[in-house]
Coordinates of C-alpha atoms in Angstrom, one line a residue:
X12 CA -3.0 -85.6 128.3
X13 CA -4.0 -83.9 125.3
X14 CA -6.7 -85.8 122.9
X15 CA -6.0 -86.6 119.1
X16 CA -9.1 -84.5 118.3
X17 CA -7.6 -81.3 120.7
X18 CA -4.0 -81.6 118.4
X19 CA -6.6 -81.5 115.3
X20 CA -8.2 -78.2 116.5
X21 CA -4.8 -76.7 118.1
X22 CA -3.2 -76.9 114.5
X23 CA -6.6 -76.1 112.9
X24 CA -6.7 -72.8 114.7
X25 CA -3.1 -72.0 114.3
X26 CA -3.2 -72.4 110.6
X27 CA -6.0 -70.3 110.2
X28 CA -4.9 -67.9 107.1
X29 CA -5.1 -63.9 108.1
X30 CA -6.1 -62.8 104.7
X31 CA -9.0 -62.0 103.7
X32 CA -10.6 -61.5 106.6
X33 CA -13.8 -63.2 107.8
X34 CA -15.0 -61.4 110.6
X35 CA -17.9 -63.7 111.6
X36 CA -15.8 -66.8 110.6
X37 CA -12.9 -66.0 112.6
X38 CA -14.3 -64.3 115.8
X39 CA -16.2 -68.1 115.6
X40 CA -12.7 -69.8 115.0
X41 CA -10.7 -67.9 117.5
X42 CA -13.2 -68.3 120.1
X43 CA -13.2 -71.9 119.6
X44 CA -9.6 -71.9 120.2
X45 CA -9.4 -70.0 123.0
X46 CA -12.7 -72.1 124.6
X47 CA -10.3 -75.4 123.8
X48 CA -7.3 -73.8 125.3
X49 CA -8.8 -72.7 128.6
X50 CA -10.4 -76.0 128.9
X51 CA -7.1 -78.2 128.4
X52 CA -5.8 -75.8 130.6
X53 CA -8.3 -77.2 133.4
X54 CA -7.8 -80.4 132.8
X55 CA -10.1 -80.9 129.4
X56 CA -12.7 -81.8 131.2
X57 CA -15.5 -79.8 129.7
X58 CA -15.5 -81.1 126.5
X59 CA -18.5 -83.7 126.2
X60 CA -19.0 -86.2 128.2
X61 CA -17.8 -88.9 126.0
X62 CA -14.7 -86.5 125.2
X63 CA -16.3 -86.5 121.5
X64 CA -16.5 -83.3 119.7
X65 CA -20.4 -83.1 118.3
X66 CA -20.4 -83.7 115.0
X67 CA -22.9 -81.1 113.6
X68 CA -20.2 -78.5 115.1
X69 CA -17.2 -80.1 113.0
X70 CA -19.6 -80.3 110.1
X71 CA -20.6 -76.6 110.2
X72 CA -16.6 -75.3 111.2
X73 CA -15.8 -77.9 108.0
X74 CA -18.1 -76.1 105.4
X75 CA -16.7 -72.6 106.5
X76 CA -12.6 -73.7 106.4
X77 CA -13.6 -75.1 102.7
X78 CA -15.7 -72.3 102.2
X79 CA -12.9 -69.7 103.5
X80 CA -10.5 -72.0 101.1
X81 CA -12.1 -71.6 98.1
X82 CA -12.6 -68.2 98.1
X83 CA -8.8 -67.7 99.0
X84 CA -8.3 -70.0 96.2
X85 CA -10.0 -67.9 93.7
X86 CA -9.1 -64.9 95.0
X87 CA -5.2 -65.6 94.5
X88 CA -5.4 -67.4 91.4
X89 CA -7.2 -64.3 89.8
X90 CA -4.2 -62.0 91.3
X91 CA -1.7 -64.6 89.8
X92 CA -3.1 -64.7 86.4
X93 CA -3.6 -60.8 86.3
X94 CA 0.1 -60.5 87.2
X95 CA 1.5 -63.0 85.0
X96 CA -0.7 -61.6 82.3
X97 CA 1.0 -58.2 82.8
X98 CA 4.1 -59.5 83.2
X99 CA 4.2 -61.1 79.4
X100 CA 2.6 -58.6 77.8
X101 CA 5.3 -56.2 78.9
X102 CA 7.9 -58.8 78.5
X103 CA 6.7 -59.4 75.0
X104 CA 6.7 -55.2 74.5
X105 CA 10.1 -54.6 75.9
X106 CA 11.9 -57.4 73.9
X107 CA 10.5 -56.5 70.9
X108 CA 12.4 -53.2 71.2
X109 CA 15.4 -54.8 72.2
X110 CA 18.2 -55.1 69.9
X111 CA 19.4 -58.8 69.1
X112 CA 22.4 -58.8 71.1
X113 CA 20.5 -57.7 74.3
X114 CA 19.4 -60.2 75.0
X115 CA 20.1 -62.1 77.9
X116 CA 22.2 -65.5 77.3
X117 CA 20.2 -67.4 80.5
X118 CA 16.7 -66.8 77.7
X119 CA 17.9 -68.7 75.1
X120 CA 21.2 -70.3 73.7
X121 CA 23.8 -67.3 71.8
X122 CA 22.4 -66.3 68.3
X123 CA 24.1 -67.6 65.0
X124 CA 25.3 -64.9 62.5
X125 CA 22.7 -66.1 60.5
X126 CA 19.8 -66.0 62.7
X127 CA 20.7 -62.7 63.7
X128 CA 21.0 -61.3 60.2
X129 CA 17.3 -63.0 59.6
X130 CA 16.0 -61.3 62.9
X131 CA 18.0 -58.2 61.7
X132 CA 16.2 -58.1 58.5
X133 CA 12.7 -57.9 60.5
X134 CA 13.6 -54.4 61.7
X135 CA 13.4 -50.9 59.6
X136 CA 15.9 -49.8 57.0
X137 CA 16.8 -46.9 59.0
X138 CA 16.8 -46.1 62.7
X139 CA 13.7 -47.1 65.1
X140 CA 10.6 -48.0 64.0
X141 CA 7.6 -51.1 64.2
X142 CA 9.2 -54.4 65.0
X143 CA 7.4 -57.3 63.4
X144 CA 7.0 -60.8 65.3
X145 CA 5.9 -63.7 65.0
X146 CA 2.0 -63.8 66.6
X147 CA -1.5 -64.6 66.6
X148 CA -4.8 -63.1 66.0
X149 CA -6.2 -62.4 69.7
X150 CA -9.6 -63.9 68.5
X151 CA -8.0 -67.1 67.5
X152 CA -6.6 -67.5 70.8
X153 CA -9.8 -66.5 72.9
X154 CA -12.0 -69.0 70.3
X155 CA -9.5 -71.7 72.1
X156 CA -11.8 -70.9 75.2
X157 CA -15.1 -72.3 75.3
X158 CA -16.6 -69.4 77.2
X159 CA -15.7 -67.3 74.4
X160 CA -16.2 -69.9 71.4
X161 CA -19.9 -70.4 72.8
X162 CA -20.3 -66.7 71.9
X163 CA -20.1 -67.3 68.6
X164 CA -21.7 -70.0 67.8
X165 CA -25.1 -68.1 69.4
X166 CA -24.0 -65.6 66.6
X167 CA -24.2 -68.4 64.3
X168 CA -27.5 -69.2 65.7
X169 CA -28.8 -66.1 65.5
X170 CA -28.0 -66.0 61.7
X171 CA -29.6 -69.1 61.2
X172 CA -32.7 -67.8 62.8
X173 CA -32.4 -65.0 60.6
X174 CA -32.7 -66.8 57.6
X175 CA -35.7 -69.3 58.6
X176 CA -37.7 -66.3 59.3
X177 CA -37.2 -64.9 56.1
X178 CA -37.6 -68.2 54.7
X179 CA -40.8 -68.7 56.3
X180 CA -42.2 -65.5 56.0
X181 CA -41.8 -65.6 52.4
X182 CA -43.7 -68.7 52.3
X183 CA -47.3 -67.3 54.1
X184 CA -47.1 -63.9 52.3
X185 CA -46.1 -65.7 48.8
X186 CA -47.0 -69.5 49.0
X187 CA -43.8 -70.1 47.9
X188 CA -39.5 -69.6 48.7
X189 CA -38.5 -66.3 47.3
X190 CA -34.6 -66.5 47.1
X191 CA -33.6 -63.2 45.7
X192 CA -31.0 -61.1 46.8
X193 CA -31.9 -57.6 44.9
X194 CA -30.4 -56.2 47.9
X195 CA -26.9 -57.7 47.3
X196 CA -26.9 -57.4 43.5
X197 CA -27.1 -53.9 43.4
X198 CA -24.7 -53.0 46.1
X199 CA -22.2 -54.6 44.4
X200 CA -23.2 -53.7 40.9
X201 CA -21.1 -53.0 37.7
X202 CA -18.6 -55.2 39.3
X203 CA -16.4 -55.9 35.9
X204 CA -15.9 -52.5 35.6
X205 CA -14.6 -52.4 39.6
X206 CA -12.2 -55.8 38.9
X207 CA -10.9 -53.5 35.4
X208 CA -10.6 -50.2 37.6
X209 CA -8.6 -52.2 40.4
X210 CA -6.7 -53.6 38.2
X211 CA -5.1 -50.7 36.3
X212 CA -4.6 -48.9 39.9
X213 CA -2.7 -51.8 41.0
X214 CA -0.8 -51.8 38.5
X215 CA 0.0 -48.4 38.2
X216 CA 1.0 -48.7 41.8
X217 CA 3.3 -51.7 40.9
X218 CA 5.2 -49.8 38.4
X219 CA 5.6 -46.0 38.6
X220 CA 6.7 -46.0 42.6
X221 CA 8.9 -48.8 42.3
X222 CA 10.3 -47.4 39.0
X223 CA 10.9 -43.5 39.9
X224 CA 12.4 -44.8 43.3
X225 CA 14.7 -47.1 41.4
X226 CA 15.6 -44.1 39.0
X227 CA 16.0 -41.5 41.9
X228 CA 18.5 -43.8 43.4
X229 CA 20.6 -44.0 40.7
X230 CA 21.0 -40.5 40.8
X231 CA 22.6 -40.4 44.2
X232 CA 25.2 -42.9 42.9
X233 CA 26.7 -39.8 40.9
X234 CA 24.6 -39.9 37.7
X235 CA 23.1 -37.2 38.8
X236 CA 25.7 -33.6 38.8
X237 CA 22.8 -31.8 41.0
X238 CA 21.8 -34.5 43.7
X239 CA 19.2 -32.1 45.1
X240 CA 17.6 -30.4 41.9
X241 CA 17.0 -34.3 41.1
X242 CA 15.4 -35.0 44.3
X243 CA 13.3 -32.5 44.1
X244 CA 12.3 -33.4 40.4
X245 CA 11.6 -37.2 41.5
X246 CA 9.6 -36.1 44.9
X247 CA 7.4 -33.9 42.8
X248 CA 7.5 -36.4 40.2
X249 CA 5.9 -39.2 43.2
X250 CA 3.4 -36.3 44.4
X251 CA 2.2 -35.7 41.5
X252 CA 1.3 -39.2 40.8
X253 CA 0.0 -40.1 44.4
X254 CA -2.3 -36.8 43.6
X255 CA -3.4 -37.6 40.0
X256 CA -2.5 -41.5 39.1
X257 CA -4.1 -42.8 42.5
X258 CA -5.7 -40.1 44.2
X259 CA -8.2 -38.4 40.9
X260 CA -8.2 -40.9 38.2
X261 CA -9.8 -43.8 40.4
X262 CA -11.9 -41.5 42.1
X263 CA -13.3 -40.0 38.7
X264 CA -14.2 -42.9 37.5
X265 CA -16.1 -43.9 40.6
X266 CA -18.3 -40.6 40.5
X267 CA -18.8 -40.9 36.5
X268 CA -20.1 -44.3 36.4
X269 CA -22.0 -44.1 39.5
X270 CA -20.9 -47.3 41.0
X271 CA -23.3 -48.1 43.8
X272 CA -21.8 -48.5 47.4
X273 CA -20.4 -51.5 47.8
X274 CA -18.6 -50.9 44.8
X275 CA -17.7 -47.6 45.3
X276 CA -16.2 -49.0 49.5
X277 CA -13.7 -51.7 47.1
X278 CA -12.5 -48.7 44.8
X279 CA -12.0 -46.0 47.3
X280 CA -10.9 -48.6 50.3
X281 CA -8.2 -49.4 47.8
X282 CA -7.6 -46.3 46.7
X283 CA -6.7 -45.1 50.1
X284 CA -5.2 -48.7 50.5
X285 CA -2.7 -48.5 47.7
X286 CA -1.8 -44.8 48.4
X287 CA -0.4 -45.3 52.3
X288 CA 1.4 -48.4 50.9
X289 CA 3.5 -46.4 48.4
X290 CA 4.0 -43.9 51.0
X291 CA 5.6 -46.1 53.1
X292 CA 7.8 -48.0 50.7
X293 CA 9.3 -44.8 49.9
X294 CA 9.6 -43.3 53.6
X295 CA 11.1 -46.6 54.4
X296 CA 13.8 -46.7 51.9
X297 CA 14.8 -43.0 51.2
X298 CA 16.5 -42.5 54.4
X299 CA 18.2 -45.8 53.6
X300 CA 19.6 -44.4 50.3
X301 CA 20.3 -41.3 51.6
X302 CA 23.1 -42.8 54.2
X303 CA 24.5 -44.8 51.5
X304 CA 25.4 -41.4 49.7
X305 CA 26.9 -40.2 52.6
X306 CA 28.9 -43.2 54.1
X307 CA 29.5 -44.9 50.6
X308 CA 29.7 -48.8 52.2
X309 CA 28.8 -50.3 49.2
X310 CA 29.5 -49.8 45.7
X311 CA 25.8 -48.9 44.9
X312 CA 22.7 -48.6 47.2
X313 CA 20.9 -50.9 48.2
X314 CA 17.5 -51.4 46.5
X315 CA 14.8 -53.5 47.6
X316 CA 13.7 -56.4 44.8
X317 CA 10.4 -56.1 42.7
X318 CA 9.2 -59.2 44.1
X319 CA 9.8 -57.6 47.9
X320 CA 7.8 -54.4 47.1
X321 CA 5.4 -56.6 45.3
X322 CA 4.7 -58.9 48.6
X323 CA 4.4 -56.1 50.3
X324 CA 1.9 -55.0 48.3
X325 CA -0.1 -57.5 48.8
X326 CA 0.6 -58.4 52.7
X327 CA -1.5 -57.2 55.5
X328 CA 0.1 -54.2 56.9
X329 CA 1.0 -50.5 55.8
X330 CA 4.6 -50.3 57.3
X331 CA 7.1 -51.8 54.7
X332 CA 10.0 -54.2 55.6
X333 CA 12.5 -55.8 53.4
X334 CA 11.6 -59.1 55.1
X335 CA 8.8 -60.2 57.2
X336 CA 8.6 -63.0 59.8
X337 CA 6.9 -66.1 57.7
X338 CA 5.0 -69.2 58.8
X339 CA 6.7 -72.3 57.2
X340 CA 3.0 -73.8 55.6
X341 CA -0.2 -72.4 54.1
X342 CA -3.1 -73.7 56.2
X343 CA -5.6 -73.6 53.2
X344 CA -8.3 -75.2 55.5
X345 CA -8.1 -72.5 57.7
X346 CA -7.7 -69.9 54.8
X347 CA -11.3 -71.2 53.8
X348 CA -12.8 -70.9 57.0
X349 CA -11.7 -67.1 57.3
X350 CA -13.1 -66.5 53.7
X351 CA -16.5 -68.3 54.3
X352 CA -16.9 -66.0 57.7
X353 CA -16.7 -62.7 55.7
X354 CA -19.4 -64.4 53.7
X355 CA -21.3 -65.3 57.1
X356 CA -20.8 -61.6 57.6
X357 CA -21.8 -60.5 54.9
X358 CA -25.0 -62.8 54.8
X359 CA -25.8 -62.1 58.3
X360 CA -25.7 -57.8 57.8
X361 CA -28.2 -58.6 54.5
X362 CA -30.6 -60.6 56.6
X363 CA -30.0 -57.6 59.5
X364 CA -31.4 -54.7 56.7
X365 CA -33.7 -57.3 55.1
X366 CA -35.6 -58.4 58.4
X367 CA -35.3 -55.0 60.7
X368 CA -34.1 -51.9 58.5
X369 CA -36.0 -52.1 54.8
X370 CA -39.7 -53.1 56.4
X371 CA -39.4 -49.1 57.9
X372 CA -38.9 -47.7 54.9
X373 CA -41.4 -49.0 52.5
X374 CA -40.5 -46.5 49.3
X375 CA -36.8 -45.9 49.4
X376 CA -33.6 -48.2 49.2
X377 CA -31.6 -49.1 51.8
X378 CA -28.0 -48.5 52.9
X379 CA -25.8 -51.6 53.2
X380 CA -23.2 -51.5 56.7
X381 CA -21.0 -54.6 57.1
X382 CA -19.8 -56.3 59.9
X383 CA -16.6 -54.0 59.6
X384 CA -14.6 -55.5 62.6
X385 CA -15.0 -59.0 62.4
X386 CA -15.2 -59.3 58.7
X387 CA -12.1 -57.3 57.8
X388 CA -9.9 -56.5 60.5
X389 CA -10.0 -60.5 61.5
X390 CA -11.4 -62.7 58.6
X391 CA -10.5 -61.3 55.7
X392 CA -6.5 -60.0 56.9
X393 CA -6.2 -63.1 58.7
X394 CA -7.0 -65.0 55.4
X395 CA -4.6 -62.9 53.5
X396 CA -1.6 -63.4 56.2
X397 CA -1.9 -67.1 56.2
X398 CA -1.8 -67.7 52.5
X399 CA 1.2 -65.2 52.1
X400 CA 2.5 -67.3 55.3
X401 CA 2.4 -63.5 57.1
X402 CA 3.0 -64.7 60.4
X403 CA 2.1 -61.4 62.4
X404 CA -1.2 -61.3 62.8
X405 CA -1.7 -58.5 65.1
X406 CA -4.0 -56.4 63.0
X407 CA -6.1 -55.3 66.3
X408 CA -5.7 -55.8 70.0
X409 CA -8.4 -56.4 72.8
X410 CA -9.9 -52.7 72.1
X411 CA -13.4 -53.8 73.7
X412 CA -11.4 -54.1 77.2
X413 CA -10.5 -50.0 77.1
X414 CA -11.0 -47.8 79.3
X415 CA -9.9 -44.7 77.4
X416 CA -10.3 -43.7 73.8
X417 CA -6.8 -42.8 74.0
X418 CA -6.3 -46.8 74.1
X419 CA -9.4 -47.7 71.8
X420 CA -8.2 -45.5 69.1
X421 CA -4.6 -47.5 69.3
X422 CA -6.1 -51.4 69.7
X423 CA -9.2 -50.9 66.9
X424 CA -7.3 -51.2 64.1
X425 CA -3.4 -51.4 64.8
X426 CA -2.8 -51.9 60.7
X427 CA -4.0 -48.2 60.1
X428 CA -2.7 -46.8 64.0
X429 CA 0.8 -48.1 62.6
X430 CA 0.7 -45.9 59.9
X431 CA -0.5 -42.3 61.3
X432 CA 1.9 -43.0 64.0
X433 CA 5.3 -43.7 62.4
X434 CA 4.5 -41.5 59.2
X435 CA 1.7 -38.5 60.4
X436 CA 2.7 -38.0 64.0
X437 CA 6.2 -39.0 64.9
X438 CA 7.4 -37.8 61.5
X439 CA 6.2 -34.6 62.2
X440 CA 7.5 -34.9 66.2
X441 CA 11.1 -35.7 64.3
X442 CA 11.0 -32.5 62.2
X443 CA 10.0 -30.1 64.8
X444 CA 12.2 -31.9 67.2
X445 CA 9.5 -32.7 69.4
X446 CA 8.0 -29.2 70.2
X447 CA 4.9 -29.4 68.7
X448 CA 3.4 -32.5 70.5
X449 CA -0.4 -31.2 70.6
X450 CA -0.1 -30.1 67.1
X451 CA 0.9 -33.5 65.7
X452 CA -1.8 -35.2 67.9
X453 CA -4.3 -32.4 66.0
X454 CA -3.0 -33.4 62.6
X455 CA -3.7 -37.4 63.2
X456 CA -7.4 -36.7 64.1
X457 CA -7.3 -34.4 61.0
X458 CA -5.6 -36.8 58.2
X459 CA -7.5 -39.7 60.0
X460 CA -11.6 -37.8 60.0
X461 CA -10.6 -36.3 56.5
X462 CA -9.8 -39.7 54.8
X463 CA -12.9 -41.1 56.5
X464 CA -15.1 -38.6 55.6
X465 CA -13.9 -38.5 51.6
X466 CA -14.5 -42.4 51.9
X467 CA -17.7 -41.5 53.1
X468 CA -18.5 -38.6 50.4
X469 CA -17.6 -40.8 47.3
X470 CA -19.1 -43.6 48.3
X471 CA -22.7 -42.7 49.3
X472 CA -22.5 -39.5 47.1
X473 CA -23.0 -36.7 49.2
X474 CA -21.2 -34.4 51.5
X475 CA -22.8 -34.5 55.1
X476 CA -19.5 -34.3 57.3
X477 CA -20.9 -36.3 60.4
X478 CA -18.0 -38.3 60.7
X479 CA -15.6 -35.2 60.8
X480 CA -17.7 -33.6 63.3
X481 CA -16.9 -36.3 65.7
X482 CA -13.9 -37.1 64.9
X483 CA -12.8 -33.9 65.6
X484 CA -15.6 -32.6 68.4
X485 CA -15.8 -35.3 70.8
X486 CA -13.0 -37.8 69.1
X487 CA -10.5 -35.0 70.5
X488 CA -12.5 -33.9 73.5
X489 CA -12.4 -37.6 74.5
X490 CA -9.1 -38.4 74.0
X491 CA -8.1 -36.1 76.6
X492 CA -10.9 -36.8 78.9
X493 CA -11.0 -40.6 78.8
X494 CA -7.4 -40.6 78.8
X495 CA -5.2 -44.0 80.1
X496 CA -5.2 -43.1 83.6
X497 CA -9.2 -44.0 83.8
X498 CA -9.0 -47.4 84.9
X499 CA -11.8 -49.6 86.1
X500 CA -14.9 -51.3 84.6
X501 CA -17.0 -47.8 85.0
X502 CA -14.6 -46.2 82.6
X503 CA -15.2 -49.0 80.4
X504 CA -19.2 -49.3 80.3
X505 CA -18.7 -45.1 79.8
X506 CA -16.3 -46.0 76.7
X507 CA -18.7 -48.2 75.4
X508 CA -21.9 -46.3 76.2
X509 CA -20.1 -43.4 73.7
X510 CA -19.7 -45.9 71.3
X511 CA -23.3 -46.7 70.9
X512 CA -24.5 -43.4 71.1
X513 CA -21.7 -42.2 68.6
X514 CA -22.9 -45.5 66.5
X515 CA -26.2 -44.8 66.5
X516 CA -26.4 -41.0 65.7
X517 CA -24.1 -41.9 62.8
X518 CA -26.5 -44.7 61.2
X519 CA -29.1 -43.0 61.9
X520 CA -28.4 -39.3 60.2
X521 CA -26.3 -41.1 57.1
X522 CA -29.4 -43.0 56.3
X523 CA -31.9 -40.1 56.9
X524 CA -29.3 -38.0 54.4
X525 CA -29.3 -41.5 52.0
X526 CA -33.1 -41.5 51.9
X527 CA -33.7 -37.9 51.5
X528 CA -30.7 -37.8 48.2
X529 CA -33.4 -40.8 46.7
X530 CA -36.4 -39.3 47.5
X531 CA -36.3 -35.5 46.9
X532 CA -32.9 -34.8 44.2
X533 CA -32.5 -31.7 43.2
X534 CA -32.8 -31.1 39.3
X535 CA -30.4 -28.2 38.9
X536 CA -28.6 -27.8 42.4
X537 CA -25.5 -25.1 42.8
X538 CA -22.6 -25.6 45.2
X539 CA -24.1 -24.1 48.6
X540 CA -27.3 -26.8 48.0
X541 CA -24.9 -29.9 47.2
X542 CA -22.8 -29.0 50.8
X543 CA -26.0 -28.4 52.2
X544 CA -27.5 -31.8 53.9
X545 CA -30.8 -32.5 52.1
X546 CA -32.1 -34.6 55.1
X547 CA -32.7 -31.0 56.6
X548 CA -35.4 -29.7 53.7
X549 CA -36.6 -33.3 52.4
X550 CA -38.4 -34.2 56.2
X551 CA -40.3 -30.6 56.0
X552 CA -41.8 -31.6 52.7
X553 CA -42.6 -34.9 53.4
X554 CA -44.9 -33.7 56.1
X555 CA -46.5 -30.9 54.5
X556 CA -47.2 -33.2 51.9
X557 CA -48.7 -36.0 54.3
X558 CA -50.9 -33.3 55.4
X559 CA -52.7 -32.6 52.2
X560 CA -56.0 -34.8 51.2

């Protein structure tokens, strides 16, 4: 007759999982079984001789079932999320490209005329192009996790230490609190003259695209006896003014008035801001116009409203929609928390130069970075989005899980990807219908290193094209090498190991050039000695002069 304690161990063993494996564990399990087997098979009569099981042998067999468990437990609850993970980012991909009526009926109840005209109105004016949804901020859903809020908050920390340092150094070496920010006041000098210069480029922006746009169309209603010849007049008319109106005039007054950096980042940023914002409004709608003339469905064509193009304007993206999705209410409290973390930011990269970078170099000024990422791509779009109630807020996805530069230079900042993709590369893909794939690939790294290197130029006011060099050496070379196939954490640490090499050779040779353009100008240069980095003659004379008594 078979014990309670032998049915225990016969279903025990029976129900012992076969994955993973456990070779130790379950040579000792199955041994077990078969040693209870073969003895209930002779009558059970070798099992103690009480006929109780010894307890330090259930206890031991106990910790490694739970042990066994809990690894199985982890082990398919990190499958599971990874699956489900992939499974609604792809679902959220693919039904973003789906049309409206797609959509299966078993996801949701049928669509109302008007709720699909509203969802309708999210979509480009002509043809395929960037759907926006409704979403987050990726770091406002990972500062929901503790883990990942505790991060920041030793950030916080840190800045906190930062500034009781300072404050405490500058009471042994003075005797008293020195609160001066020299550092801060002339980065951002002449600042009037910035608000007046933004201003009138704003404006100008406001007016003459909207207004030659809304002249041009008229044209193609039949005002016009030479549809193309006016076209033509009005393009060139747009060029001209993306060229001169936004592109010199701002960009002369920067260099004239020698605005210092900080300054000169607001003016150009814009600059280049304000310019890809026009560009777009006008892709966007010309083809729209354009079918109008053709198909005639209306009695005139349909123009977008000032205060549309004036939103856009102002919202946080580059692609321009009639219509955006909207959040119903302004969170102002959140609004201020966004704006007061750009300050943190901008605090916490002052303390960084103050404390570590200006005590090196004694006789010169220092170069002001910001905390670029965090600051702008999060903070300071996020505050934008919520109080125009812009309710997509992916302006960046998780680029510090990629394994591939192809995937970094696509998640780093998806505001600016959008852009070069829809109006640089596909654009051009369109017009050579799709035979010069490598070639439009070329011209994104080239638009994308030449903008950043003229930012570059203006700003610090000199012409030392490190930047461009990597962009277009080892941004290119990379992109093909670390390409999305690389998968696995090692392709990651060697993505991030190139970022901190490519970070640091740029700091470090932008500030050697900043230093040398203070510390040894030139009194009456010519061309070949202003493209010529003075970083390279300025260190040789520095020595030889060190070595004289």
């Amino acid at each position: 007759m078979e014990s309670g304690g032998d049915r225990v161990l016969r279903s025990r063993c029976q129900a012992i999982p076969k994955m993973p494996t456990f070779p130790d564990l379950d040579n000792s399990l199955d041994g077990e079984c078969n040693q209870k087997q073969h003895q209930q098979g002779n009558g059970g009569n070798h099992v103690s001789s009480n006929g109780k099981i010894e307890v330090e042998h259930v206890i031991s067999k106990k910790l490694q079932l739970k042990r066994k468990a809990e690894y199985l437990k982890s082990d398919l609850m990190h499958q599971f999320d990874s699956q489900v993970n992939d499974f609604m980012d792809s679902l959220i991909e693919e039904s973003a490209s789906l049309e409206p009526a797609l959509v299966p009926a078993v996801f949701s109840p049928p669509l109302s005329d008007k709720e699909r005209s509203k969802l309708g109105s999210f979509r480009p004016p002509h043809g395929q192009g960037k759907l926006f949804v409704s979403r987050r901020s990726l770091l406002d859903e990972l500062f929901e996790v503790n883990h990942i809020r505790t991060i920041y908050h030793m950030f916080i920390a840190l800045l906190i230490l930062f500034i009781l340092s300072t404050l405490v150094v500058d009471v042994i070496d003075e005797g008293r609190l020195v609160l001066h920010f020299d550092l801060l006041v002339y980065a951002f000098g002449q600042f009037p003259l910035v608000v007046c210069t933004w201003i009138c480029m704003f404006l100008s922006v406001l007016l003459v695209p909207y207004t030659l746009f809304r002249l041009w169309s008229q044209t193609q209603s039949g005002s016009c006896s030479h549809p193309r010849l006016c076209s033509v007049l009005f393009g060139s008319a747009f060029l001209l003014y993306q060229a001169l109106g936004v592109g010199f005039l701002p960009t002369y007054v920067v260099v004239t008035n020698s605005f210092p950096p900080a300054s000169c980042f607001i003016i150009i940023l814009e600059q280049v801001r304000l310019m890809m914002k026009a560009h777009s409004f006008v892709r966007e709608n010309v083809p729209r116009v354009l079918t109008w003339a053709k198909e005639k469905t209306s009695p005139r064509p349909v123009v977008p409203q000032v205060s549309q193009y004036i939103y856009f304007l102002f919202a946080p993206t580059l692609i321009y929609r009639d219509k955006y999705p909207r959040n119903p209410v302004i969170r102002w409290g959140y609004v201020a928390t966004k704006l007061l973390q750009v300050l943190g930011c901008l605090f916490y990269a002052y303390y960084v130069f103050v404390r570590l970078c200006i005590p090196q170099f004694h006789s010169i000024r220092v170069l002001i970075l910001f905390l670029g990422f965090f600051a702008f791509l999060h903070c300071w779009l996020n505050a934008f989005a919520e109080m125009l109630c812009f309710a997509d807020r992916m302006f960046y996805k998780d680029w510090w899980n990629s394994t591939s530069f192809a995937n970094y230079y696509r998640t780093w900042n998806v505001v600016v990807h959008d852009w070069l993709y829809y109006y640089v590369y596909r654009d051009l893909l369109l017009m050579s219908q799709r035979r010069f794939r490598p070639v439009a690939m070329l011209l994104v790294f080239t638009v994308s290193a030449v903008v950043h290197e003229y930012i570059l130029a203006i700003c610090f006011g000199f012409f030392y094209p490190v930047l461009f060099c990597l962009f277009m050496c080892f941004g290119m070379m990379f992109n093909f090498i670390l390409h999305d196939q690389r998968k696995g954490p090692i392709w990651n640490i060697i993505m991030w190991t190139s970022l901190f090499l490519g970070q640091g050779v740029i700091i470090c040779l932008y500030s050697q050039e900043w230093y040398a353009q203070s510390y040894c100008p030139l009194k009456e240069p010519s061309f070949l000695e202003l493209l010529k980095p003075r970083s390279w003659s300025c260190q040789r004379g520095l020595t030889a002069d060190s070595d004289r008594p």
